[in-house]
Amino acid sequence: MTRGLFVTGTDTGVGKTVVAGAIIAALARRGERVAAFKPVVTGLDEPAAFGWPHDHALLAAAAGSAPEEVSPARFGPAVSPHLAAAQAGTTLDVDGLLEAARAQAATADVLIAEGVGGLLVPLTDTRTVRDFAVALGLPLLVAARTGLGTINHTLLTLEAARAAGLEVRGIVLTPWPDEPSPIERSNRETLERLGGVGVATLGVLASGLPGDLAAAGAELPLEAWLA
Ligand SMILES: Nc1ncnc2c1ncn2[C@@H]1O[C@H](COP(=O)(O)OP(=O)(O)OP(=O)(O)O)[C@@H](O)[C@H]1O
Ligand SMILES: [Mg+2]
């Protein structure tokens, strides 16, 4: 079985890429051979923000690999993978994407995969991101927002993961401010208690470039997650 993690999130835009990139960059800096994978990236028509490359480029820079190997399926519109594929007149080859993920894993000692949106996002009419995570057989990390609404979204994600037999290794609240508010502190403690899993936090990064990612990732409980 592959050593690694599947980084999912409670929603799109919650910090999966930042969390995955921080883990990858920290492991790479320690000299581990680390592979990055994200089956599908959409939204490439929208220009990347300064210092924040598109997902496959950010993860590739962190791992020292090629963006096209990180994400074999790439689409311009910022829509769900199944719709992006349909608009392009195609259907995603989920088994082919699983093979590509395993091929990446075979080049390294550890595989860090990022999902697409949340767990129940469709890749095709019959297979979801959750199905992909189950087939890959990696334990999950859940990236989640810090503030109001995150308890419900995060606990729903844990239920959906566990219902499919996925093991959740941890939750990461991101971006975690230097001075968290009372509600943010409470969310952290409440999620730990009700979620039955450790809650880590990722501070505010200045950029998504490898140096900043590695420094932040070194503060995360990587040993415990990858044990
Ligand atoms: N720790 C952090 N420090 C700085 N910015 C952050 C942090 N966490 C999240 N963000 C910001 O939140 C935004 C969304 O983060 P990210 O791209 O990682 O989300 P995602 O869940 O991977 O989204 P997608 O569903 O598009 O893959 C980014 O623009 C990023 O700048
Ligand atoms: Mg992302």
Short mmCIF file of C-alpha atoms and ligand atoms in Angstrom, two decimals:
data_model
loop_
_atom_site.label_atom_id
_atom_site.label_comp_id
_atom_site.label_asym_id
_atom_site.label_seq_id
_atom_site.Cartn_x
_atom_site.Cartn_y
_atom_site.Cartn_z
CA MET A 1 0.00 0.00 0.00
CA THR A 2 1.12 3.52 -0.81
CA ARG A 3 2.21 5.79 2.03
CA GLY A 4 0.51 9.14 1.74
CA LEU A 5 -2.52 11.30 2.24
CA PHE A 6 -5.57 12.38 0.26
CA VAL A 7 -6.30 16.03 1.01
CA THR A 8 -9.98 16.76 0.68
CA GLY A 9 -11.94 19.80 1.80
CA THR A 10 -15.34 20.86 3.01
CA ASP A 11 -15.90 22.84 -0.21
CA THR A 12 -14.10 24.36 -3.13
CA GLY A 13 -11.74 27.21 -2.23
CA VAL A 14 -11.17 26.15 1.38
CA GLY A 15 -7.41 25.62 1.27
CA LYS A 16 -6.81 22.07 0.01
CA THR A 17 -4.02 23.16 -2.31
CA VAL A 18 -2.32 25.27 0.33
CA VAL A 19 -2.44 22.38 2.83
CA ALA A 20 -1.29 19.78 0.28
CA GLY A 21 1.44 22.08 -1.00
CA ALA A 22 2.71 22.80 2.51
CA ILE A 23 2.95 19.07 3.27
CA ILE A 24 4.68 18.31 -0.04
CA ALA A 25 7.18 21.15 0.25
CA ALA A 26 8.04 20.29 3.86
CA LEU A 27 8.60 16.62 3.01
CA ALA A 28 10.67 17.50 -0.06
CA ARG A 29 12.83 19.89 1.95
CA ARG A 30 13.56 17.04 4.38
CA GLY A 31 14.83 14.99 1.47
CA GLU A 32 11.84 12.69 1.08
CA ARG A 33 10.90 11.62 -2.44
CA VAL A 34 7.37 12.98 -2.66
CA ALA A 35 4.86 12.76 -5.49
CA ALA A 36 1.95 15.15 -5.95
CA PHE A 37 -1.31 14.35 -7.69
CA LYS A 38 -4.61 16.08 -8.38
CA PRO A 39 -6.71 14.12 -10.87
CA VAL A 40 -8.49 17.07 -12.46
CA VAL A 41 -7.84 20.80 -12.43
CA THR A 42 -10.44 23.24 -13.76
CA GLY A 43 -10.56 27.02 -14.01
CA LEU A 44 -7.32 27.44 -15.96
CA ASP A 45 -8.99 30.18 -18.06
CA GLU A 46 -8.78 32.41 -15.00
CA PRO A 47 -5.34 33.97 -14.50
CA ALA A 48 -3.42 32.83 -11.44
CA ALA A 49 -2.93 35.43 -8.69
CA PHE A 50 0.62 36.70 -8.13
CA GLY A 51 2.48 34.21 -5.92
CA TRP A 52 -0.40 31.71 -6.09
CA PRO A 53 0.02 29.42 -9.14
CA HIS A 54 -2.83 27.23 -10.36
CA ASP A 55 -3.22 24.04 -8.31
CA HIS A 56 -1.22 21.67 -10.52
CA ALA A 57 1.58 24.24 -10.93
CA LEU A 58 1.75 25.01 -7.20
CA LEU A 59 1.85 21.31 -6.28
CA ALA A 60 4.39 20.54 -9.02
CA ALA A 61 6.72 23.33 -7.86
CA ALA A 62 6.47 22.02 -4.28
CA ALA A 63 7.25 18.45 -5.36
CA GLY A 64 9.80 19.34 -8.04
CA SER A 65 7.79 17.63 -10.77
CA ALA A 66 5.97 18.62 -13.97
CA PRO A 67 2.49 20.20 -13.73
CA GLU A 68 1.14 17.90 -16.47
CA GLU A 69 2.14 14.86 -14.40
CA VAL A 70 0.45 16.25 -11.30
CA SER A 71 -2.85 16.80 -13.13
CA PRO A 72 -3.44 14.76 -16.29
CA ALA A 73 -6.92 16.26 -16.89
CA ARG A 74 -6.98 20.06 -17.27
CA PHE A 75 -9.88 22.33 -18.25
CA GLY A 76 -10.37 26.07 -18.72
CA PRO A 77 -13.82 26.76 -17.24
CA ALA A 78 -14.14 27.00 -13.46
CA VAL A 79 -16.84 24.34 -13.16
CA SER A 80 -17.23 20.84 -11.68
CA PRO A 81 -15.04 18.18 -13.33
CA HIS A 82 -17.98 16.26 -14.84
CA LEU A 83 -19.34 19.45 -16.41
CA ALA A 84 -15.92 20.64 -17.59
CA ALA A 85 -15.43 17.32 -19.35
CA ALA A 86 -18.93 17.42 -20.87
CA GLN A 87 -18.38 20.96 -22.14
CA ALA A 88 -15.15 19.78 -23.75
CA GLY A 89 -17.11 16.97 -25.43
CA THR A 90 -15.50 14.20 -23.39
CA THR A 91 -15.91 12.03 -20.30
CA LEU A 92 -13.24 11.63 -17.64
CA ASP A 93 -11.41 8.29 -17.68
CA VAL A 94 -11.43 7.66 -13.93
CA ASP A 95 -9.56 4.36 -14.16
CA GLY A 96 -6.91 6.06 -16.29
CA LEU A 97 -6.60 8.80 -13.67
CA LEU A 98 -6.19 6.17 -10.93
CA GLU A 99 -3.45 4.53 -12.98
CA ALA A 100 -1.74 7.90 -13.39
CA ALA A 101 -1.88 8.47 -9.62
CA ARG A 102 -0.35 5.06 -8.96
CA ALA A 103 2.34 5.73 -11.56
CA GLN A 104 3.24 8.95 -9.72
CA ALA A 105 3.28 7.10 -6.40
CA ALA A 106 5.65 4.51 -7.88
CA THR A 107 8.25 7.24 -8.48
CA ALA A 108 8.31 8.32 -4.82
CA ASP A 109 8.22 7.27 -1.15
CA VAL A 110 5.08 9.21 -0.36
CA LEU A 111 2.06 10.36 -2.39
CA ILE A 112 0.12 13.50 -1.48
CA ALA A 113 -3.07 13.77 -3.52
CA GLU A 114 -5.49 16.67 -3.62
CA GLY A 115 -9.17 16.12 -4.34
CA VAL A 116 -11.40 18.32 -6.46
CA GLY A 117 -13.94 20.42 -4.55
CA GLY A 118 -15.46 18.25 -1.79
CA LEU A 119 -15.98 14.48 -1.45
CA LEU A 120 -19.28 14.19 -3.32
CA VAL A 121 -18.22 16.18 -6.37
CA PRO A 122 -18.92 14.09 -9.49
CA LEU A 123 -16.05 13.10 -11.77
CA THR A 124 -18.49 11.34 -14.11
CA ASP A 125 -22.20 10.52 -13.93
CA THR A 126 -21.40 7.47 -11.81
CA ARG A 127 -18.18 8.20 -9.88
CA THR A 128 -17.34 10.85 -7.32
CA VAL A 129 -14.17 12.24 -5.77
CA ARG A 130 -14.97 10.03 -2.76
CA ASP A 131 -14.94 6.93 -5.01
CA PHE A 132 -11.55 8.07 -6.30
CA ALA A 133 -10.18 8.43 -2.75
CA VAL A 134 -11.50 4.99 -1.79
CA ALA A 135 -9.89 3.41 -4.87
CA LEU A 136 -6.58 5.12 -4.11
CA GLY A 137 -6.67 3.74 -0.57
CA LEU A 138 -5.04 6.72 1.14
CA PRO A 139 -6.17 8.13 4.50
CA LEU A 140 -7.81 11.56 4.40
CA LEU A 141 -6.98 15.01 5.63
CA VAL A 142 -9.84 17.50 5.64
CA ALA A 143 -9.06 21.16 4.91
CA ALA A 144 -11.71 23.43 6.40
CA ARG A 145 -12.46 27.10 6.96
CA THR A 146 -11.84 28.51 10.42
CA GLY A 147 -15.01 30.54 11.08
CA LEU A 148 -18.79 30.36 11.25
CA GLY A 149 -20.26 27.40 9.33
CA THR A 150 -17.21 25.18 9.51
CA ILE A 151 -18.53 22.83 12.20
CA ASN A 152 -21.44 21.70 10.05
CA HIS A 153 -19.43 21.45 6.82
CA THR A 154 -16.59 19.59 8.49
CA LEU A 155 -18.77 17.10 10.39
CA LEU A 156 -20.76 16.40 7.19
CA THR A 157 -17.47 15.68 5.42
CA LEU A 158 -16.34 13.33 8.21
CA GLU A 159 -19.65 11.44 8.00
CA ALA A 160 -19.41 11.13 4.23
CA ALA A 161 -15.82 9.91 4.51
CA ARG A 162 -16.46 7.35 7.24
CA ALA A 163 -19.65 6.08 5.55
CA ALA A 164 -17.43 4.99 2.66
CA GLY A 165 -14.83 3.42 4.97
CA LEU A 166 -12.27 6.20 4.55
CA GLU A 167 -9.98 6.80 7.50
CA VAL A 168 -9.72 10.46 8.51
CA ARG A 169 -6.24 11.26 9.90
CA GLY A 170 -6.88 14.89 10.66
CA ILE A 171 -8.60 18.20 10.06
CA VAL A 172 -6.66 21.34 9.11
CA LEU A 173 -8.21 24.75 9.78
CA THR A 174 -6.83 27.30 7.30
CA PRO A 175 -5.84 30.11 7.14
CA TRP A 176 -5.43 30.23 10.94
CA PRO A 177 -4.90 33.84 12.06
CA ASP A 178 -2.18 34.91 14.49
CA GLU A 179 -4.92 36.06 16.83
CA PRO A 180 -7.85 33.67 16.45
CA SER A 181 -11.27 34.92 17.50
CA PRO A 182 -13.26 33.23 20.28
CA ILE A 183 -15.42 31.47 17.66
CA GLU A 184 -12.33 30.17 15.84
CA ARG A 185 -10.83 28.80 19.07
CA SER A 186 -14.17 27.23 19.93
CA ASN A 187 -14.50 25.70 16.44
CA ARG A 188 -11.13 24.03 16.84
CA GLU A 189 -12.00 22.51 20.21
CA THR A 190 -15.54 21.56 19.14
CA LEU A 191 -14.39 19.83 15.96
CA GLU A 192 -11.81 17.84 17.89
CA ARG A 193 -14.45 16.70 20.38
CA LEU A 194 -17.35 16.03 17.98
CA GLY A 195 -15.21 14.87 15.06
CA GLY A 196 -13.13 12.46 17.10
CA VAL A 197 -9.94 13.40 15.27
CA GLY A 198 -7.05 15.82 15.78
CA VAL A 199 -7.41 19.37 14.48
CA ALA A 200 -4.27 21.11 13.21
CA THR A 201 -4.01 24.69 12.01
CA LEU A 202 -2.10 26.27 9.12
CA GLY A 203 -1.03 29.88 9.57
CA VAL A 204 -1.39 32.64 6.99
CA LEU A 205 1.15 32.16 4.18
CA ALA A 206 2.63 35.06 2.26
CA SER A 207 2.58 33.03 -0.98
CA GLY A 208 2.06 29.58 -2.44
CA LEU A 209 5.71 29.33 -3.48
CA PRO A 210 7.84 26.41 -2.22
CA GLY A 211 9.81 28.36 0.42
CA ASP A 212 6.71 29.70 2.18
CA LEU A 213 4.92 26.36 1.83
CA ALA A 214 7.84 24.39 3.30
CA ALA A 215 8.20 26.70 6.29
CA ALA A 216 4.49 26.40 7.12
CA GLY A 217 4.37 22.67 6.41
CA ALA A 218 7.21 21.99 8.84
CA GLU A 219 4.86 23.07 11.67
CA LEU A 220 2.25 20.44 10.77
CA PRO A 221 2.08 17.00 12.52
CA LEU A 222 3.40 15.17 9.45
CA GLU A 223 4.77 12.14 11.35
CA ALA A 224 1.46 11.44 13.03
CA TRP A 225 -0.45 11.79 9.75
CA LEU A 226 1.92 9.60 7.75
CA ALA A 227 2.53 6.95 10.42
N1 LIG B 1 -2.94 29.21 5.09
C1 LIG B 1 -3.25 30.07 4.11
N2 LIG B 1 -2.50 31.17 3.92
C2 LIG B 1 -2.80 32.05 2.93
N3 LIG B 1 -3.83 31.92 2.09
C3 LIG B 1 -4.62 30.85 2.24
C4 LIG B 1 -4.37 29.87 3.25
N4 LIG B 1 -5.33 28.92 3.15
C5 LIG B 1 -6.11 29.28 2.12
N5 LIG B 1 -5.71 30.44 1.58
C6 LIG B 1 -6.27 31.17 0.42
O1 LIG B 1 -7.54 30.65 0.13
C7 LIG B 1 -7.69 30.48 -1.26
C8 LIG B 1 -8.19 29.08 -1.54
O2 LIG B 1 -7.18 28.16 -1.17
P1 LIG B 1 -6.91 26.87 -2.06
O3 LIG B 1 -6.66 27.25 -3.47
O4 LIG B 1 -5.86 26.08 -1.37
O5 LIG B 1 -8.33 26.15 -1.95
P2 LIG B 1 -8.77 24.74 -2.56
O6 LIG B 1 -9.65 24.10 -1.57
O7 LIG B 1 -7.58 24.01 -3.02
O8 LIG B 1 -9.64 25.22 -3.82
P3 LIG B 1 -10.06 24.35 -5.13
O9 LIG B 1 -11.37 23.75 -4.80
O10 LIG B 1 -10.14 25.41 -6.21
O11 LIG B 1 -9.00 23.34 -5.39
C9 LIG B 1 -6.35 30.72 -1.93
O12 LIG B 1 -6.48 31.85 -2.74
C10 LIG B 1 -5.39 30.97 -0.82
O13 LIG B 1 -4.68 32.12 -1.11
MG MG B 2 -7.11 23.41 -4.93
#
